[in-house]
PDB file of N, CA and C in Angstrom:
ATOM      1  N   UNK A   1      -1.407 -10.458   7.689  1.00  0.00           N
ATOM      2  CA  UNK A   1      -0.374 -10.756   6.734  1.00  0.00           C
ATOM      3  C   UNK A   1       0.781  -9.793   6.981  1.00  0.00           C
ATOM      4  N   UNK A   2       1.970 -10.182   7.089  1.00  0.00           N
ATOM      5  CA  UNK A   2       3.285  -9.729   7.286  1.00  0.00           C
ATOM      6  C   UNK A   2       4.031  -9.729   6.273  1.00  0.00           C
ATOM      7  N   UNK A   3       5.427  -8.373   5.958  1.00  0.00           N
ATOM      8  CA  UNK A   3       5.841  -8.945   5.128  1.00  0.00           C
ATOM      9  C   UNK A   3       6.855 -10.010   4.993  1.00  0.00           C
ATOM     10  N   UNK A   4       7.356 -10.377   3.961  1.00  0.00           N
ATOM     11  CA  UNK A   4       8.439 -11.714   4.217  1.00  0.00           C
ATOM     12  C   UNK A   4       9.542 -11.289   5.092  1.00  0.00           C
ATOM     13  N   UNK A   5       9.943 -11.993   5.254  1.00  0.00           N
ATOM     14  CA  UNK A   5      11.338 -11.739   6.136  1.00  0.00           C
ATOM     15  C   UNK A   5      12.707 -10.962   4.669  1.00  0.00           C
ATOM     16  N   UNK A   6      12.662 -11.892   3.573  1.00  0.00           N
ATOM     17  CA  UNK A   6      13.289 -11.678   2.740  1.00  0.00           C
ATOM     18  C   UNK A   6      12.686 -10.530   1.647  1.00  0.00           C
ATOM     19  N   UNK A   7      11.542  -9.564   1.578  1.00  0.00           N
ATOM     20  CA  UNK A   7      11.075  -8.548   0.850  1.00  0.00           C
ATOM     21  C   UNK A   7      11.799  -7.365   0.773  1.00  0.00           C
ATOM     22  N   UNK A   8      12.340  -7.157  -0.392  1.00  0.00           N
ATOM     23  CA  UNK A   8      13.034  -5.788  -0.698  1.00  0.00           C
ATOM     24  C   UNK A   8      11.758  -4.608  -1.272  1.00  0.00           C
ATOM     25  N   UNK A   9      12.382  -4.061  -0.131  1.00  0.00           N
ATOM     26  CA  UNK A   9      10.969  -3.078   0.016  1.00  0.00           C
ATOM     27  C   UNK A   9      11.055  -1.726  -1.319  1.00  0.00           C
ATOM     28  N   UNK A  10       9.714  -2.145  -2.160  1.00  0.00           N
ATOM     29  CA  UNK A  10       9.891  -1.332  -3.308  1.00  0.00           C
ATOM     30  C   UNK A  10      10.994  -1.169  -4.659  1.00  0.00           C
ATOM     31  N   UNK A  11      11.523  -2.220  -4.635  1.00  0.00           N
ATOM     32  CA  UNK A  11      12.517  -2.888  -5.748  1.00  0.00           C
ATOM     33  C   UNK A  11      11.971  -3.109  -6.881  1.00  0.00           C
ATOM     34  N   UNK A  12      10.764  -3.595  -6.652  1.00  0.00           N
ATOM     35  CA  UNK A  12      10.204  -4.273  -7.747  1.00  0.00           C
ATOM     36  C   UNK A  12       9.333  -3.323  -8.953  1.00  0.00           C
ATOM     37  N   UNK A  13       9.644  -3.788  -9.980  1.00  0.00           N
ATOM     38  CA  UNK A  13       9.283  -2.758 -11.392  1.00  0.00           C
ATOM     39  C   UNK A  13       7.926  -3.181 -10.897  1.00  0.00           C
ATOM     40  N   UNK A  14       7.185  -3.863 -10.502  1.00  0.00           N
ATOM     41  CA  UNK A  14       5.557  -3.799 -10.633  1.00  0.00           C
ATOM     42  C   UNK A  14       4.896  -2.675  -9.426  1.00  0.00           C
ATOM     43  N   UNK A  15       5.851  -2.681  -8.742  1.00  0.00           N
ATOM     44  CA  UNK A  15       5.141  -1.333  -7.657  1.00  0.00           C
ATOM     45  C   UNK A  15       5.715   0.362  -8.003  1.00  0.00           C
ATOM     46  N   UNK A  16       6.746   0.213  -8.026  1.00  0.00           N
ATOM     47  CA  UNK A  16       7.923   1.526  -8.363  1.00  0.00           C
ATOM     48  C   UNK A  16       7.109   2.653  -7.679  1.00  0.00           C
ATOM     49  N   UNK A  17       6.946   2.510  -6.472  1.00  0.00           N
ATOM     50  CA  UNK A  17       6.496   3.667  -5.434  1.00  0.00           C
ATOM     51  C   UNK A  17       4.804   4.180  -6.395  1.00  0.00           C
ATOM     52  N   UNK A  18       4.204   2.861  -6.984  1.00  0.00           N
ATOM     53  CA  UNK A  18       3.260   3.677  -7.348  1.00  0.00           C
ATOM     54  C   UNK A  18       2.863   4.254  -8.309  1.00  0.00           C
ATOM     55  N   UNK A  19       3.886   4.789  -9.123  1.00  0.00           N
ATOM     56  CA  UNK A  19       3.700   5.347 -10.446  1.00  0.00           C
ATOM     57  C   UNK A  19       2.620   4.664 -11.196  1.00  0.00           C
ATOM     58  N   UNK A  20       1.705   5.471 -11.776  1.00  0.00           N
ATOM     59  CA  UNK A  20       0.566   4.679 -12.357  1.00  0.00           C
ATOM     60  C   UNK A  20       0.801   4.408 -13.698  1.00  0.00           C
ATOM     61  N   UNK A  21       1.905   4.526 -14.078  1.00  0.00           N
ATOM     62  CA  UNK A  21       1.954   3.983 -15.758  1.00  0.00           C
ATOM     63  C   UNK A  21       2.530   2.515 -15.270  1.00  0.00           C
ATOM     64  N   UNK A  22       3.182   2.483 -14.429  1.00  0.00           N
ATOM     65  CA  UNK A  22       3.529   0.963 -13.292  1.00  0.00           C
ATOM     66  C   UNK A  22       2.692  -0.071 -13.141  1.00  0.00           C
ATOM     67  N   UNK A  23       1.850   0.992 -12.291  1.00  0.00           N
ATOM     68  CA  UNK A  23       0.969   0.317 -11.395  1.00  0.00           C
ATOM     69  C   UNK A  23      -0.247  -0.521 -13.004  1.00  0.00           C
ATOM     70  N   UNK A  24      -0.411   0.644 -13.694  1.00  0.00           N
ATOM     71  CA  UNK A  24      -1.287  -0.060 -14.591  1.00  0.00           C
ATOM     72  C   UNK A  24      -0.850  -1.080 -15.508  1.00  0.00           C
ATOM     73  N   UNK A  25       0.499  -1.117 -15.913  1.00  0.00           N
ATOM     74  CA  UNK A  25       1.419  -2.346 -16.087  1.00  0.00           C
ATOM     75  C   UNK A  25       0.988  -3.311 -15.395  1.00  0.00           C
ATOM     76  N   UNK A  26       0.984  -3.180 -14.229  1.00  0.00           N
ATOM     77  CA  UNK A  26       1.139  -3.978 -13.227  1.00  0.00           C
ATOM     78  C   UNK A  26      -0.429  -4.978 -13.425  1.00  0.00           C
ATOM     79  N   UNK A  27      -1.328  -4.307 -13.296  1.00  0.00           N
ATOM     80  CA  UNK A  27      -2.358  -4.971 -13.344  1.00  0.00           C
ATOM     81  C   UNK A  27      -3.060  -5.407 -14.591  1.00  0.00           C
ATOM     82  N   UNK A  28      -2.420  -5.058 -15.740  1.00  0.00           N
ATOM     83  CA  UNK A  28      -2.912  -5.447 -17.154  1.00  0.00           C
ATOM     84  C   UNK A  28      -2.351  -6.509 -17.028  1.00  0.00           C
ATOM     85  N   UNK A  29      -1.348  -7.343 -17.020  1.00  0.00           N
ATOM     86  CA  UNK A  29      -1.086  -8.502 -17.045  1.00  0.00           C
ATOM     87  C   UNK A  29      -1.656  -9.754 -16.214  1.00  0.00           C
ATOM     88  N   UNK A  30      -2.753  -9.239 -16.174  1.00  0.00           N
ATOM     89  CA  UNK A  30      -3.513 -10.351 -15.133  1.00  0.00           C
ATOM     90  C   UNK A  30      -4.401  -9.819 -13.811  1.00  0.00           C
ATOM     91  N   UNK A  31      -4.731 -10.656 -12.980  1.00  0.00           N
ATOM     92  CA  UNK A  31      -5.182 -10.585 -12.094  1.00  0.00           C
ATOM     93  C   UNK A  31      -4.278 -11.396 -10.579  1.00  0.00           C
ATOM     94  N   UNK A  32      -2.932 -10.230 -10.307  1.00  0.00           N
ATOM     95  CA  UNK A  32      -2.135 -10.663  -9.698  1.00  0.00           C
ATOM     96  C   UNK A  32      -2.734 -11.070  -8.238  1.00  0.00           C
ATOM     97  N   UNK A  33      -1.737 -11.732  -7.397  1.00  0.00           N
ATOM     98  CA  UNK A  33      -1.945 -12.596  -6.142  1.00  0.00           C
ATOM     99  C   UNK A  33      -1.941 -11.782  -5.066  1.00  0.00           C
ATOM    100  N   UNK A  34      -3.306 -11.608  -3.981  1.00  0.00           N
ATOM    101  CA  UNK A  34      -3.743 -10.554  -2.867  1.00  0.00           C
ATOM    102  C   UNK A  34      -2.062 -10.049  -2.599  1.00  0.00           C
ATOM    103  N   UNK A  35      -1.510 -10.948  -2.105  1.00  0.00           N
ATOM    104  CA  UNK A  35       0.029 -10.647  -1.477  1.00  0.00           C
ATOM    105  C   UNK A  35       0.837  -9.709  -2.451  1.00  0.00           C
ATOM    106  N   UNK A  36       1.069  -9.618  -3.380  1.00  0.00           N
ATOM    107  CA  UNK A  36       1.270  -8.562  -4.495  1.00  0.00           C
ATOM    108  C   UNK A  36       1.059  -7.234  -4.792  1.00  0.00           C
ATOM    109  N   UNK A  37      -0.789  -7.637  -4.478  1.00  0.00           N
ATOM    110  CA  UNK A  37      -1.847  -6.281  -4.879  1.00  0.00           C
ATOM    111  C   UNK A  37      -1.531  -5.527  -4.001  1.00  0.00           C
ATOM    112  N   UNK A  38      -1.248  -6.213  -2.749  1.00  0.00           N
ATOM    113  CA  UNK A  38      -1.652  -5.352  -1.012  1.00  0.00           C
ATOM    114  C   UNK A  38      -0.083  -4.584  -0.995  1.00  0.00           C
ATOM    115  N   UNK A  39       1.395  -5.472  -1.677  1.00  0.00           N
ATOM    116  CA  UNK A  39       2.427  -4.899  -1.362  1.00  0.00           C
ATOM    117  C   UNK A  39       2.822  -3.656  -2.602  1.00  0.00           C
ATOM    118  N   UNK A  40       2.192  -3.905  -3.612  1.00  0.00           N
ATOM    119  CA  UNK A  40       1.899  -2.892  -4.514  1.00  0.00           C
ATOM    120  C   UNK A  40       0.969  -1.311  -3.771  1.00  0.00           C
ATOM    121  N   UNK A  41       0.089  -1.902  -3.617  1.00  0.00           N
ATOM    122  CA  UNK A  41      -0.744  -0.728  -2.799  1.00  0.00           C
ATOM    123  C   UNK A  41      -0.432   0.117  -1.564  1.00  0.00           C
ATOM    124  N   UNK A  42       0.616  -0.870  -0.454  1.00  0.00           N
ATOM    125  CA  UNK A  42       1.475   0.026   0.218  1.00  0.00           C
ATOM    126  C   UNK A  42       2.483   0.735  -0.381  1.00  0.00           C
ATOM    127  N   UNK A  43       3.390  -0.034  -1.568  1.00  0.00           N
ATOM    128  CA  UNK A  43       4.168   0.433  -2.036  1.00  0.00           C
ATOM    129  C   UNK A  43       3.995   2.509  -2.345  1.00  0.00           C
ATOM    130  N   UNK A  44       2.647   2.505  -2.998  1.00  0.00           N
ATOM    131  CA  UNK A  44       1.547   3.515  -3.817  1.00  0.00           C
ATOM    132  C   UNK A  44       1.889   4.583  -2.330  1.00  0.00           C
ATOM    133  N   UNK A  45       1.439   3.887  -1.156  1.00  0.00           N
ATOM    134  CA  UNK A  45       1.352   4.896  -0.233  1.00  0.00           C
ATOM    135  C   UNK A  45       2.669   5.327   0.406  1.00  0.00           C
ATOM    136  N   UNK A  46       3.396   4.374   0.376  1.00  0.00           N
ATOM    137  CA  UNK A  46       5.255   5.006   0.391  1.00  0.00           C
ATOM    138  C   UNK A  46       5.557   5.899  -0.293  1.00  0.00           C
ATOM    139  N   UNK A  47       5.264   5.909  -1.369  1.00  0.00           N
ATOM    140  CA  UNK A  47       5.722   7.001  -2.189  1.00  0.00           C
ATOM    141  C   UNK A  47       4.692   7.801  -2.293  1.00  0.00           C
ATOM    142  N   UNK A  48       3.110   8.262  -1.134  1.00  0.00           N
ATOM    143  CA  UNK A  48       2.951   9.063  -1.344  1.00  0.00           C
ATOM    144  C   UNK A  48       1.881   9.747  -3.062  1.00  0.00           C
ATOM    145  N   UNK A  49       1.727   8.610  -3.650  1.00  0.00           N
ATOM    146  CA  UNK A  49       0.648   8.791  -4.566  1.00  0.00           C
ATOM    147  C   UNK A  49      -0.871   8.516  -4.653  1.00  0.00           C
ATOM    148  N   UNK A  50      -0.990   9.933  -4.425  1.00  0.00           N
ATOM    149  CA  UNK A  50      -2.381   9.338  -4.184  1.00  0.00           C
ATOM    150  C   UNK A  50      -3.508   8.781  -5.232  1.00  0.00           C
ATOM    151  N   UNK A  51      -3.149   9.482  -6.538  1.00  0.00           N
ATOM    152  CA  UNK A  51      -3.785   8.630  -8.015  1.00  0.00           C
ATOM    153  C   UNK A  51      -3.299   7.266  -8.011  1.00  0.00           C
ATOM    154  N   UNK A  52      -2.629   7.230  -7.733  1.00  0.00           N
ATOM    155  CA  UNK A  52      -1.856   4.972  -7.733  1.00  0.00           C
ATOM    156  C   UNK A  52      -3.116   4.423  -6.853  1.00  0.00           C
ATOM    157  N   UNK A  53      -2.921   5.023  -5.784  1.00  0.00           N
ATOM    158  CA  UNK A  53      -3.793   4.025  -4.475  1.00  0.00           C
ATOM    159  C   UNK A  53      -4.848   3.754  -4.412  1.00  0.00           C
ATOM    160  N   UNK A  54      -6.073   4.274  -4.908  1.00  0.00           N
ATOM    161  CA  UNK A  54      -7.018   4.100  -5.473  1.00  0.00           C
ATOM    162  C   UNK A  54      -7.321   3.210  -6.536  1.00  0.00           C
ATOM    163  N   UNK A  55      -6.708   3.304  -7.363  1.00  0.00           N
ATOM    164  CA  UNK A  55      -6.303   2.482  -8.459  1.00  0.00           C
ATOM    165  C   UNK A  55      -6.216   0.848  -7.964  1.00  0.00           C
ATOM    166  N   UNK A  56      -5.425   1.009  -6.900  1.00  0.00           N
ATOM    167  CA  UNK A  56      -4.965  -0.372  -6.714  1.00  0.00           C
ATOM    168  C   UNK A  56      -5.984  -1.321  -5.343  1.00  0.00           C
ATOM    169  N   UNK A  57      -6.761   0.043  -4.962  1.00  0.00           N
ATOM    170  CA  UNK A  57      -7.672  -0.897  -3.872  1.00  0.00           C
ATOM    171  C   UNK A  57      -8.501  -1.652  -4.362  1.00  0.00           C
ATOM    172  N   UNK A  58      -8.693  -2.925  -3.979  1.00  0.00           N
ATOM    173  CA  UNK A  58      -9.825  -3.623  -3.834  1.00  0.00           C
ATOM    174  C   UNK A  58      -9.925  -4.013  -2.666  1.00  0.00           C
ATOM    175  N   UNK A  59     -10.802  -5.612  -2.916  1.00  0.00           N
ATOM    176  CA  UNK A  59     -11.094  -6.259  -1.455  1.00  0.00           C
ATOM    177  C   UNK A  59     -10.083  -7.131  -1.238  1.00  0.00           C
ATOM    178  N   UNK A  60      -9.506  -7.390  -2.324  1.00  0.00           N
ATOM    179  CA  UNK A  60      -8.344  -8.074  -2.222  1.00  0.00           C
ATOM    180  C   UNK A  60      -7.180  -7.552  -1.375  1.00  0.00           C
ATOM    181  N   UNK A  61      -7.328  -6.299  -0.997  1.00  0.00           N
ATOM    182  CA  UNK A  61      -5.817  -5.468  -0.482  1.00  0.00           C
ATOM    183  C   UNK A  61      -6.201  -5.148   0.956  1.00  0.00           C
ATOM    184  N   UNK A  62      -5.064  -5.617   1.930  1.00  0.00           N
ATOM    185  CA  UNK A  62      -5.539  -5.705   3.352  1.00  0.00           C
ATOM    186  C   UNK A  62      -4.835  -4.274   3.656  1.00  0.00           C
ATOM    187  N   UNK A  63      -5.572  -3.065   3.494  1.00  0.00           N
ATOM    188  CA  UNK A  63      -5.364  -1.458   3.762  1.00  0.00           C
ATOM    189  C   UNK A  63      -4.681  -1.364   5.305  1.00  0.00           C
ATOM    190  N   UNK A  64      -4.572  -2.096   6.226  1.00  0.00           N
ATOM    191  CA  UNK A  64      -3.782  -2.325   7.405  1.00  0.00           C
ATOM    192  C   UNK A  64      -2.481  -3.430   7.391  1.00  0.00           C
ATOM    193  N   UNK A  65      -2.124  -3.623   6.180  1.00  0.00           N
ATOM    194  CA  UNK A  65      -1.116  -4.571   6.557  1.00  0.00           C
ATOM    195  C   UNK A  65      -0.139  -4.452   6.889  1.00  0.00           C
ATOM    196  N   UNK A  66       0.891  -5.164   7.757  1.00  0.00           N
ATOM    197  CA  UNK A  66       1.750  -4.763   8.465  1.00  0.00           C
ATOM    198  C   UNK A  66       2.786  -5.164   7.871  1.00  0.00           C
ATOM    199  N   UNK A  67       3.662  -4.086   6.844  1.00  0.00           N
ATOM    200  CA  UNK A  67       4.753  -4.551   5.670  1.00  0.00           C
ATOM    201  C   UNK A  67       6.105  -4.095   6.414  1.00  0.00           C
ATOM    202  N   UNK A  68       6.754  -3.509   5.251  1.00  0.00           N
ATOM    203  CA  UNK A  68       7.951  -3.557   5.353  1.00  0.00           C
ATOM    204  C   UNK A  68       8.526  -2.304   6.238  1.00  0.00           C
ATOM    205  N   UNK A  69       9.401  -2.646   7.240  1.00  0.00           N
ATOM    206  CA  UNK A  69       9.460  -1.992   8.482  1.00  0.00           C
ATOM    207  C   UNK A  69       8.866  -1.791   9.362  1.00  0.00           C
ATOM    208  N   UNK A  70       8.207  -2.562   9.568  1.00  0.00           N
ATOM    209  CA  UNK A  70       6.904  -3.036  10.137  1.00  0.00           C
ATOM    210  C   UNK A  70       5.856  -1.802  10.493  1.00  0.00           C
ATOM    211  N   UNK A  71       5.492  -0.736   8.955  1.00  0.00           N
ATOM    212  CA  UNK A  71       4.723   0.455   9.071  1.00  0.00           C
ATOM    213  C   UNK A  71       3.534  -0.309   7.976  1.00  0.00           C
ATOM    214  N   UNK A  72       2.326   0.175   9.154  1.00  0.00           N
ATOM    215  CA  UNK A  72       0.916  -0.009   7.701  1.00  0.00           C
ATOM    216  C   UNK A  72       1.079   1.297   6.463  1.00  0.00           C
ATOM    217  N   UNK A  73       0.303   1.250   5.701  1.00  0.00           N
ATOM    218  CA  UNK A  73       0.185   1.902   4.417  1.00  0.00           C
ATOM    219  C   UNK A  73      -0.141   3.073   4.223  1.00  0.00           C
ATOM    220  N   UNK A  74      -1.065   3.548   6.096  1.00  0.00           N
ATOM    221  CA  UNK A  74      -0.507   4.522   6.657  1.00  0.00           C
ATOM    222  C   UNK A  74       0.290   5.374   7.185  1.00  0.00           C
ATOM    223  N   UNK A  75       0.850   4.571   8.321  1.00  0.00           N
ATOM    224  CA  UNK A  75       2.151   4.971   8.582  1.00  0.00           C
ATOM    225  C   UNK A  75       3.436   5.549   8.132  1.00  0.00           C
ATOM    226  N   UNK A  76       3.328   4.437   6.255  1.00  0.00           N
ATOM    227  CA  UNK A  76       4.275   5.194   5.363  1.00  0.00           C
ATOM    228  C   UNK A  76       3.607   6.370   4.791  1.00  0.00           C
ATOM    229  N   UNK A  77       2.518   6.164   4.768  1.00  0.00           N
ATOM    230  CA  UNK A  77       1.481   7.410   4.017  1.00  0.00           C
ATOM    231  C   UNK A  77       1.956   8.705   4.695  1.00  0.00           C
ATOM    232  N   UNK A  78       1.961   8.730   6.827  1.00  0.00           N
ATOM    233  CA  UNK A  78       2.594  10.021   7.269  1.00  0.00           C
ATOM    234  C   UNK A  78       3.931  10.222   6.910  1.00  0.00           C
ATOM    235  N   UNK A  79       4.671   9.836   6.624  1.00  0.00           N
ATOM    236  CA  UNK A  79       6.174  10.218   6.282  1.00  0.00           C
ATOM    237  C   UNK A  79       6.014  10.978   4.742  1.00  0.00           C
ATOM    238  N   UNK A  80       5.232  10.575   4.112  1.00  0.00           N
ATOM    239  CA  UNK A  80       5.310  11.420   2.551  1.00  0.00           C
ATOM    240  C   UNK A  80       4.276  12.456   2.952  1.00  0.00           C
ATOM    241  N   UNK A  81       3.864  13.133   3.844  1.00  0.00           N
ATOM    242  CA  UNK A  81       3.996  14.383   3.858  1.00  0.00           C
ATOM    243  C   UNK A  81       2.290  14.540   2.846  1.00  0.00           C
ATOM    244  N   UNK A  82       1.667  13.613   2.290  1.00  0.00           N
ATOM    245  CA  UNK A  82       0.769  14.181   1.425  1.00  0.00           C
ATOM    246  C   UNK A  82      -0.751  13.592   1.788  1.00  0.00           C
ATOM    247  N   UNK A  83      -0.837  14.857   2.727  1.00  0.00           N
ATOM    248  CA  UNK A  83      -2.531  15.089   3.443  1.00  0.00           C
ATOM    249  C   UNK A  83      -3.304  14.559   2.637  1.00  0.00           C
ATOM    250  N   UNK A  84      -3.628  14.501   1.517  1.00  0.00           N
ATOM    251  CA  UNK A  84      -4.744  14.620   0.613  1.00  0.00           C
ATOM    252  C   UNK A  84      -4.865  12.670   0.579  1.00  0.00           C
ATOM    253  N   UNK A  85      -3.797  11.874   0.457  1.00  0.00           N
ATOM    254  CA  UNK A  85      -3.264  10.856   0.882  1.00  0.00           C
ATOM    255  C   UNK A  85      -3.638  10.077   2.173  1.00  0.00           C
ATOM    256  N   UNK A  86      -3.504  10.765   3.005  1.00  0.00           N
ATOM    257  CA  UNK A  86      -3.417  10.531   4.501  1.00  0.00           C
ATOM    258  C   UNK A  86      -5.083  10.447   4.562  1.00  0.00           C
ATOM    259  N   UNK A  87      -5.439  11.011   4.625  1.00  0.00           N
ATOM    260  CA  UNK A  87      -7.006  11.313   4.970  1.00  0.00           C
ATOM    261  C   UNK A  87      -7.730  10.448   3.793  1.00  0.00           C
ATOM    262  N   UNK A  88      -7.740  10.066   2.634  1.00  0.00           N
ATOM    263  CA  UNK A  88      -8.207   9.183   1.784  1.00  0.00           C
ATOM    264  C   UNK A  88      -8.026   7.918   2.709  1.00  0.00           C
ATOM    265  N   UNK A  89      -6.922   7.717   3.125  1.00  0.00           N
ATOM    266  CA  UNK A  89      -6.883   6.423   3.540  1.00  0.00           C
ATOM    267  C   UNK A  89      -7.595   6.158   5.005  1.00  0.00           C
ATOM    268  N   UNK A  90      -8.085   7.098   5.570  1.00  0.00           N
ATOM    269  CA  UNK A  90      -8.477   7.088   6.933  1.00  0.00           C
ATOM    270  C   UNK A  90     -10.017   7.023   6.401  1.00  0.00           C
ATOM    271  N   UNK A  91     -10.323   7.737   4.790  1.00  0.00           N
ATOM    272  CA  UNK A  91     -11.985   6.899   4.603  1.00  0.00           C
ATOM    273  C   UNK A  91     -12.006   5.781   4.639  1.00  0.00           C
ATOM    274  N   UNK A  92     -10.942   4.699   4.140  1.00  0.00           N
ATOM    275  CA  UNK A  92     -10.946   3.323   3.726  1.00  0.00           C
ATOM    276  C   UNK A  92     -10.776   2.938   4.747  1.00  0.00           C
ATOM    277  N   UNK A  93     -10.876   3.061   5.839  1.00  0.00           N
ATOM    278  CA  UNK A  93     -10.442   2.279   6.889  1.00  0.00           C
ATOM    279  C   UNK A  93      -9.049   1.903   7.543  1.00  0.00           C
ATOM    280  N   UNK A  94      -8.038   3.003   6.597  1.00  0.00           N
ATOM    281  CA  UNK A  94      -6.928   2.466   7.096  1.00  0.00           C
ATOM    282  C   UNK A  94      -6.548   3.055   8.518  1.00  0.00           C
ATOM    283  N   UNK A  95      -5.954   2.423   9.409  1.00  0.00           N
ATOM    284  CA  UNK A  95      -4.953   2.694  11.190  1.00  0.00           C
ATOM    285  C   UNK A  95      -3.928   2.312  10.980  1.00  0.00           C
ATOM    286  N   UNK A  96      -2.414   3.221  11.726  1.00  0.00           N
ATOM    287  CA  UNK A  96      -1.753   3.037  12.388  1.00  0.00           C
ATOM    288  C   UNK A  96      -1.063   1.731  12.719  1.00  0.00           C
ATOM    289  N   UNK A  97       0.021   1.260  12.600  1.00  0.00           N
ATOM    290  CA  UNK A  97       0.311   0.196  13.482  1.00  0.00           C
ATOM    291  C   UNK A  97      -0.079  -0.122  14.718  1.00  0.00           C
ATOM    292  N   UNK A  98       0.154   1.234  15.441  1.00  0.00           N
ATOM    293  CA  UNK A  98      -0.401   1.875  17.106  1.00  0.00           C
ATOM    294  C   UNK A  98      -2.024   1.484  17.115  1.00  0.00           C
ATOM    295  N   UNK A  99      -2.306   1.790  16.031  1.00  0.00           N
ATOM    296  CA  UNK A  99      -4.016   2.001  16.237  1.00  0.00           C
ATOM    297  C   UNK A  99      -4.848   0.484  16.248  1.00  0.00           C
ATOM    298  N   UNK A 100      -4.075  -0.766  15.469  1.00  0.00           N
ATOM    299  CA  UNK A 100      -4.607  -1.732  15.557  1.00  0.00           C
ATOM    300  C   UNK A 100      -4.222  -2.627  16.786  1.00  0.00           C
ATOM    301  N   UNK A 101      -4.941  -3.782  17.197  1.00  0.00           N
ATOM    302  CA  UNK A 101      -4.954  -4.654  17.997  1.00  0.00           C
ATOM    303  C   UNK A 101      -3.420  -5.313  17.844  1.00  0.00           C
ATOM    304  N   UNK A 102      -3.290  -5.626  19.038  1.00  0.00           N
ATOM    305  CA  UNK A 102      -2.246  -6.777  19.150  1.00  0.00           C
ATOM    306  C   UNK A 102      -2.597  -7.925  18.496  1.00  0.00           C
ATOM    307  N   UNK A 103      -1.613  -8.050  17.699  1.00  0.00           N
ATOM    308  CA  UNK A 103      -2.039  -9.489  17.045  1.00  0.00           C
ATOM    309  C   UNK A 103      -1.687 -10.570  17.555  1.00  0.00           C
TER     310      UNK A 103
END
């Protein structure tokens, strides 16, 4: 899953880099659509929060997806600088853009 061509990356009041008074907004109102959860949950790792991201994993959330700027949830995860972050996500299984297969 890619993101849209037309996705404004982190605009949206339901991700807001994560913030968990957001994020839990976000998910009290339902049981939103994988495509949502997963751009919410990168969103979490853009900004570097690591209480959001957890929060927002399930099986529903593809922890490698290849979003906006074409960086996984990792990738944005190394730019915020927050180890504790980085390495959570390397339990879950998350890689690299570099690190996954050619699709």
């Amino acid at each position: 899953m890619r993101a849209p061509a037309s996705a404004a990356c982190c605009t949206s009041p339901r991700t807001a880099l994560g913030l968990l008074d957001r994020v839990a907004e976000f998910l009290s109102a339902g049981s939103p659509p994988a495509e949502e959860l997963t751009a919410a949950f990168w969103s979490a790792c853009h900004g570097g929060q690591r209480s959001a991201a957890p929060y927002l994993l399930s099986d529903r959330v593809d922890v490698n997806w290849i979003g906006y700027g074409d960086t996984t949830p990792l990738d944005t995860a190394l730019t915020s600088g927050n180890d504790v972050l980085i390495d959570w996500l390397r339990t879950v299984g998350a890689r690299t853009r570099a690190e996954l297969p050619p699709a």
